[in-house]
Coordinates of C-alpha atoms in Angstrom, one line a residue:
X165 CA 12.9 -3.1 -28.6
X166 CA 12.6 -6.5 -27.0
X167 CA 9.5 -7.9 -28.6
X168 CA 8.1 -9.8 -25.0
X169 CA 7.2 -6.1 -24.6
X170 CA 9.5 -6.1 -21.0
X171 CA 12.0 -3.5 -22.1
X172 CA 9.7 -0.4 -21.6
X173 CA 8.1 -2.0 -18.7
X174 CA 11.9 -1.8 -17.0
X175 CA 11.9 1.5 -18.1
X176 CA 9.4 2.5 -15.9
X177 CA 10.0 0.3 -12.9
X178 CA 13.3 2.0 -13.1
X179 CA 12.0 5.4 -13.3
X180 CA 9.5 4.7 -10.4
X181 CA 12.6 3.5 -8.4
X182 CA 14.6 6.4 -9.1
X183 CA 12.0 9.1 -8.2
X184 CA 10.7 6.8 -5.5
X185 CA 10.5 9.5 -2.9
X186 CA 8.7 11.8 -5.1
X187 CA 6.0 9.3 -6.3
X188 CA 5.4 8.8 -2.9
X189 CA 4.6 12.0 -2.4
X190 CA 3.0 12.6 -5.4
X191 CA 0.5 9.8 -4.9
X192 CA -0.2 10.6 -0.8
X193 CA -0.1 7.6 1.9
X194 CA -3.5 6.3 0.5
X195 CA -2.8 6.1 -3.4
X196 CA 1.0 4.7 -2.7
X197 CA -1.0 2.2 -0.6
X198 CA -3.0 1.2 -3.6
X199 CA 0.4 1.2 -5.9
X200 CA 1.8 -1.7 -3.7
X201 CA -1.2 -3.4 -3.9
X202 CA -1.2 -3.1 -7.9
X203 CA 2.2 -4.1 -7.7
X204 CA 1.5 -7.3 -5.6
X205 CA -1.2 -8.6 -8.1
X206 CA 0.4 -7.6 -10.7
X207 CA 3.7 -10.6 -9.1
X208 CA 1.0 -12.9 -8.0
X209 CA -0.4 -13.3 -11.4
X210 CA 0.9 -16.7 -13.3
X211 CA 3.6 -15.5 -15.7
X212 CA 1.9 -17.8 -19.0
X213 CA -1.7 -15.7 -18.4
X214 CA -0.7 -13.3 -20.8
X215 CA -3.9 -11.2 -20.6
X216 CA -4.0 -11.2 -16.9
X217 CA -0.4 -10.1 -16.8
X218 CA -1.3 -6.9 -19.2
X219 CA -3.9 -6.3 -17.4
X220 CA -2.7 -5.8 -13.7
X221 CA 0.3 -4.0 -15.4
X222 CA -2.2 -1.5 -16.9
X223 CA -3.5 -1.4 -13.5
X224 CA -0.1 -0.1 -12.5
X225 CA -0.1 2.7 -14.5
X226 CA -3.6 3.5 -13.9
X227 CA -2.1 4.9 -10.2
X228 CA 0.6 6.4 -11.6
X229 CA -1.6 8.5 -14.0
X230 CA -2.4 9.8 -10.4
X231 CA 0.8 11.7 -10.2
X232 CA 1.0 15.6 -11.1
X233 CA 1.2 15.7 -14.6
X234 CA 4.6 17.6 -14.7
X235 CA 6.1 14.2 -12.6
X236 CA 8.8 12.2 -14.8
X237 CA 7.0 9.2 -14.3
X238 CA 3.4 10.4 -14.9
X239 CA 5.1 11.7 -18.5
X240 CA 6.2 8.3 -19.0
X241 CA 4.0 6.3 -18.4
X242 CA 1.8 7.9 -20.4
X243 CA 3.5 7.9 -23.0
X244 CA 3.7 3.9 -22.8
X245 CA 0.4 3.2 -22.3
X246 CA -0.2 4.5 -25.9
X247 CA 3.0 3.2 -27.7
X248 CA 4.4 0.2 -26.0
X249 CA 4.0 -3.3 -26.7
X250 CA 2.0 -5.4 -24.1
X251 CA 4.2 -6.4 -21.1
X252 CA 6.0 -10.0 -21.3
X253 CA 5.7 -12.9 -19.0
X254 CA 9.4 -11.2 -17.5
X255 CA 7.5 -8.1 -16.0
X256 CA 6.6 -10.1 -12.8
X257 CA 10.2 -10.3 -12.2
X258 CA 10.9 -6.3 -12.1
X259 CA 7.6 -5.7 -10.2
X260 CA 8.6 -8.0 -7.5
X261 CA 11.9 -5.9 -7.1
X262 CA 10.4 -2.8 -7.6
X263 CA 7.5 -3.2 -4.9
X264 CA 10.5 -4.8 -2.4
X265 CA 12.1 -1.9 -2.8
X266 CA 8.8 0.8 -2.5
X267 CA 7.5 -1.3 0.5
X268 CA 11.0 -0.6 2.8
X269 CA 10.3 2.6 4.9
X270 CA 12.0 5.4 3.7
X271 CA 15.2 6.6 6.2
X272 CA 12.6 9.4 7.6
X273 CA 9.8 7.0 8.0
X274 CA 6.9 7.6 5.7
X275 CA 6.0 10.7 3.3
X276 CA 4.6 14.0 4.0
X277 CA 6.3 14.3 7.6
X278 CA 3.7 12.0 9.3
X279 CA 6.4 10.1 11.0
X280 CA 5.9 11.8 14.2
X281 CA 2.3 11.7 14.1
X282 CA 1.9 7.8 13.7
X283 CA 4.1 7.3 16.3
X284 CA 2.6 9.7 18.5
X285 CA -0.4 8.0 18.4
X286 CA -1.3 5.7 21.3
X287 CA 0.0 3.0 20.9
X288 CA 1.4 -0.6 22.4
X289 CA 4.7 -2.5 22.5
X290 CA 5.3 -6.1 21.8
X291 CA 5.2 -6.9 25.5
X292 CA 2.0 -4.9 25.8
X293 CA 0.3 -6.7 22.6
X294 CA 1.3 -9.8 24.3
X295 CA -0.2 -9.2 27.4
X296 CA -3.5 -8.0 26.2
X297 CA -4.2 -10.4 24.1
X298 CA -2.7 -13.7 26.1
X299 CA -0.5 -14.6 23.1
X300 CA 3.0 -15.5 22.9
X301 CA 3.6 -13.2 20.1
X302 CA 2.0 -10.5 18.5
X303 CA -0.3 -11.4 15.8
X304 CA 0.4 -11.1 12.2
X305 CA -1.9 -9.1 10.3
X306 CA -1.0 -6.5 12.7
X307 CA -0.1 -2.8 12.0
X308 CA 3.7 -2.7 13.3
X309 CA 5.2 0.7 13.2
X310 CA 9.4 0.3 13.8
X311 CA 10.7 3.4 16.1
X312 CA 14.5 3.3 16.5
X313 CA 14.1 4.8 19.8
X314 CA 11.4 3.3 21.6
X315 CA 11.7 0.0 19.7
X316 CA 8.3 -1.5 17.8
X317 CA 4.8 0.2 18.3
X318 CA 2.0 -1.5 17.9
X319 CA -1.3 1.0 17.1
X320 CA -3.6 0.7 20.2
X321 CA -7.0 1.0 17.9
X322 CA -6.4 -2.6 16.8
X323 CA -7.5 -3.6 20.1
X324 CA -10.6 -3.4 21.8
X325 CA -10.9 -1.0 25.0
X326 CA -10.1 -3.4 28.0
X327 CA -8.0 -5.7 26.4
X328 CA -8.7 -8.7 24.2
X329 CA -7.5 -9.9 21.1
X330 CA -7.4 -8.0 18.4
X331 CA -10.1 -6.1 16.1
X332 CA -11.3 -8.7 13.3
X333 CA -12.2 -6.2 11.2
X334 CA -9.0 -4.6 11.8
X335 CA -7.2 -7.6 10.7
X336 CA -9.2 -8.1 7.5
X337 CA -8.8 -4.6 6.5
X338 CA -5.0 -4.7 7.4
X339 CA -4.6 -7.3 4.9
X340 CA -6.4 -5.3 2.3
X341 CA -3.9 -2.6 2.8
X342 CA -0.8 -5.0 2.6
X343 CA 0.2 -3.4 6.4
X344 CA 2.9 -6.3 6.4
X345 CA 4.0 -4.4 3.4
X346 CA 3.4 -1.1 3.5
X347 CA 2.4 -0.6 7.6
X348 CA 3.0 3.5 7.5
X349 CA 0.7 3.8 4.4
X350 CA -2.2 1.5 6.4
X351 CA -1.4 3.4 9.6
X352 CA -2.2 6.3 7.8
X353 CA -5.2 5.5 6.4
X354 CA -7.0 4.5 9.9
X355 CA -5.5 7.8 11.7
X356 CA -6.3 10.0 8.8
X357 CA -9.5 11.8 7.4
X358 CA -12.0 10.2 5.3
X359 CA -14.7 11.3 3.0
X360 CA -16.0 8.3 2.4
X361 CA -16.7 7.6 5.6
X362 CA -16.6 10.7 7.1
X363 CA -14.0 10.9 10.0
X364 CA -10.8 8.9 10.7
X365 CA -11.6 4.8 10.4
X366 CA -10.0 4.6 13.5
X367 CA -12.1 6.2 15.8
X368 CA -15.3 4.4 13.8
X369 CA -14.4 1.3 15.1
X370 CA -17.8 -0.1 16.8
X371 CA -19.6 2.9 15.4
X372 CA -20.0 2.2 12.1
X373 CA -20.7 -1.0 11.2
X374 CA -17.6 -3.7 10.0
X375 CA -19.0 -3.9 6.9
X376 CA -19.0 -0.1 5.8
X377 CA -14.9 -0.1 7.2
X378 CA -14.2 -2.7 5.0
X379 CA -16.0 -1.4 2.2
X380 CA -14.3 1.9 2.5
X381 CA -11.0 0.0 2.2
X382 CA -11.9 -2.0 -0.3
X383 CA -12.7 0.8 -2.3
X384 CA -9.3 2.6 -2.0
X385 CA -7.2 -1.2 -3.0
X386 CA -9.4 -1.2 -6.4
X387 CA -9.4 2.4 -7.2
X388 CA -12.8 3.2 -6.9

């Protein structure tokens, strides 16, 4: 075994790549979300900080742990979390592939058939963003949703009724979600049900207060 402790790591990003359609799946739209998210810290995270590095890997496999515990990868990783080595400086390197690879849409768009429903949902095009909001382009930060047929969608909640630029709040919490990543997860979670807040975030825009959305968010990207 490679004594950086990378080897099993590889394993597993190899494993999650291979069952990639069933961990997302497994996990829901709101868990993947949070996997990406792992996954980005766990590249940004300067490759000589070895106790950082360990660290957001463990965070990793905290989410998968999420998995049904009959899943190949939940088995695994498991299994590594109580035998293998601590993760080497080279980890970074896989993650970055791996979450480059889990972020790209799957050919059907995203898990659990809710293709159809995100892009049913009201929505604008580029044109549209453009002209409501006076720009020249649509803003980053934006939830983007890309329909072969009627080209990109643009989810009308980020806007305010009336025109305008875009939600602020919506903007922060897109970047929480990593939409520029990941923008059928964070669709997902705004036009989905939630507990913790108790209806869909979307329609709670201007009802509850910004502070409570973001919190709600936040809570999901550290696994609370």
């Amino acid at each position: 075994m490679d004594e950086s402790g990378d080897e099993p790591a590889e394993e597993l990003f190899t494993l999650i790549a291979a069952h990639r359609t069933t961990v997302r799946e497994g996990l829901g739209d709101e868990r993947y979300a949070l996997l990406l998210a792992r996954l980005y810290a766990l590249v940004a995270v300067p490759c000589d900080d070895t106790m950082e590095v360990r660290r957001a890997y463990q965070y990793v496999c905290r989410v998968l742990l999420d998995l049904p515990h009959d899943h190949p990868v939940r088995d695994t990783v498991g299994a590594l979390r109580l035998t293998a080595a601590p993760p080497g400086p080279g980890v970074a390197v896989g993650a970055r592939e791996l979450m480059a690879l889990l972020s790209a849409p799957p050919p059907a768009g995203p898990a659990l058939g809710t293709t159809d429903e995100l892009l049913g949902a009201a929505a604008l095009s580029a044109d549209e963003v453009c002209a409501r909001s006076g720009a020249g382009a649509p803003e980053r930060g934006l939830i983007r949703l890309p329909d072969p047929v009627g080209g990109d969608r643009y989810p009308e909640f980020q806007f305010p009724e009336g025109g305008g630029s875009p939600h602020e709040v919506v903007l922060e919490i897109n970047r929480l979600l990593l939409a520029d990543l990941d923008p059928w997860g964070a669709a997902a979670w705004w036009l989905s049900g939630n507990t913790w807040l108790g209806g869909t975030p979307a329609s709670l825009l201007g009802q509850l207060p910004d502070a409570q959305l973001v919190a709600a968010a936040t809570a999901l990207v550290e696994g609370d």
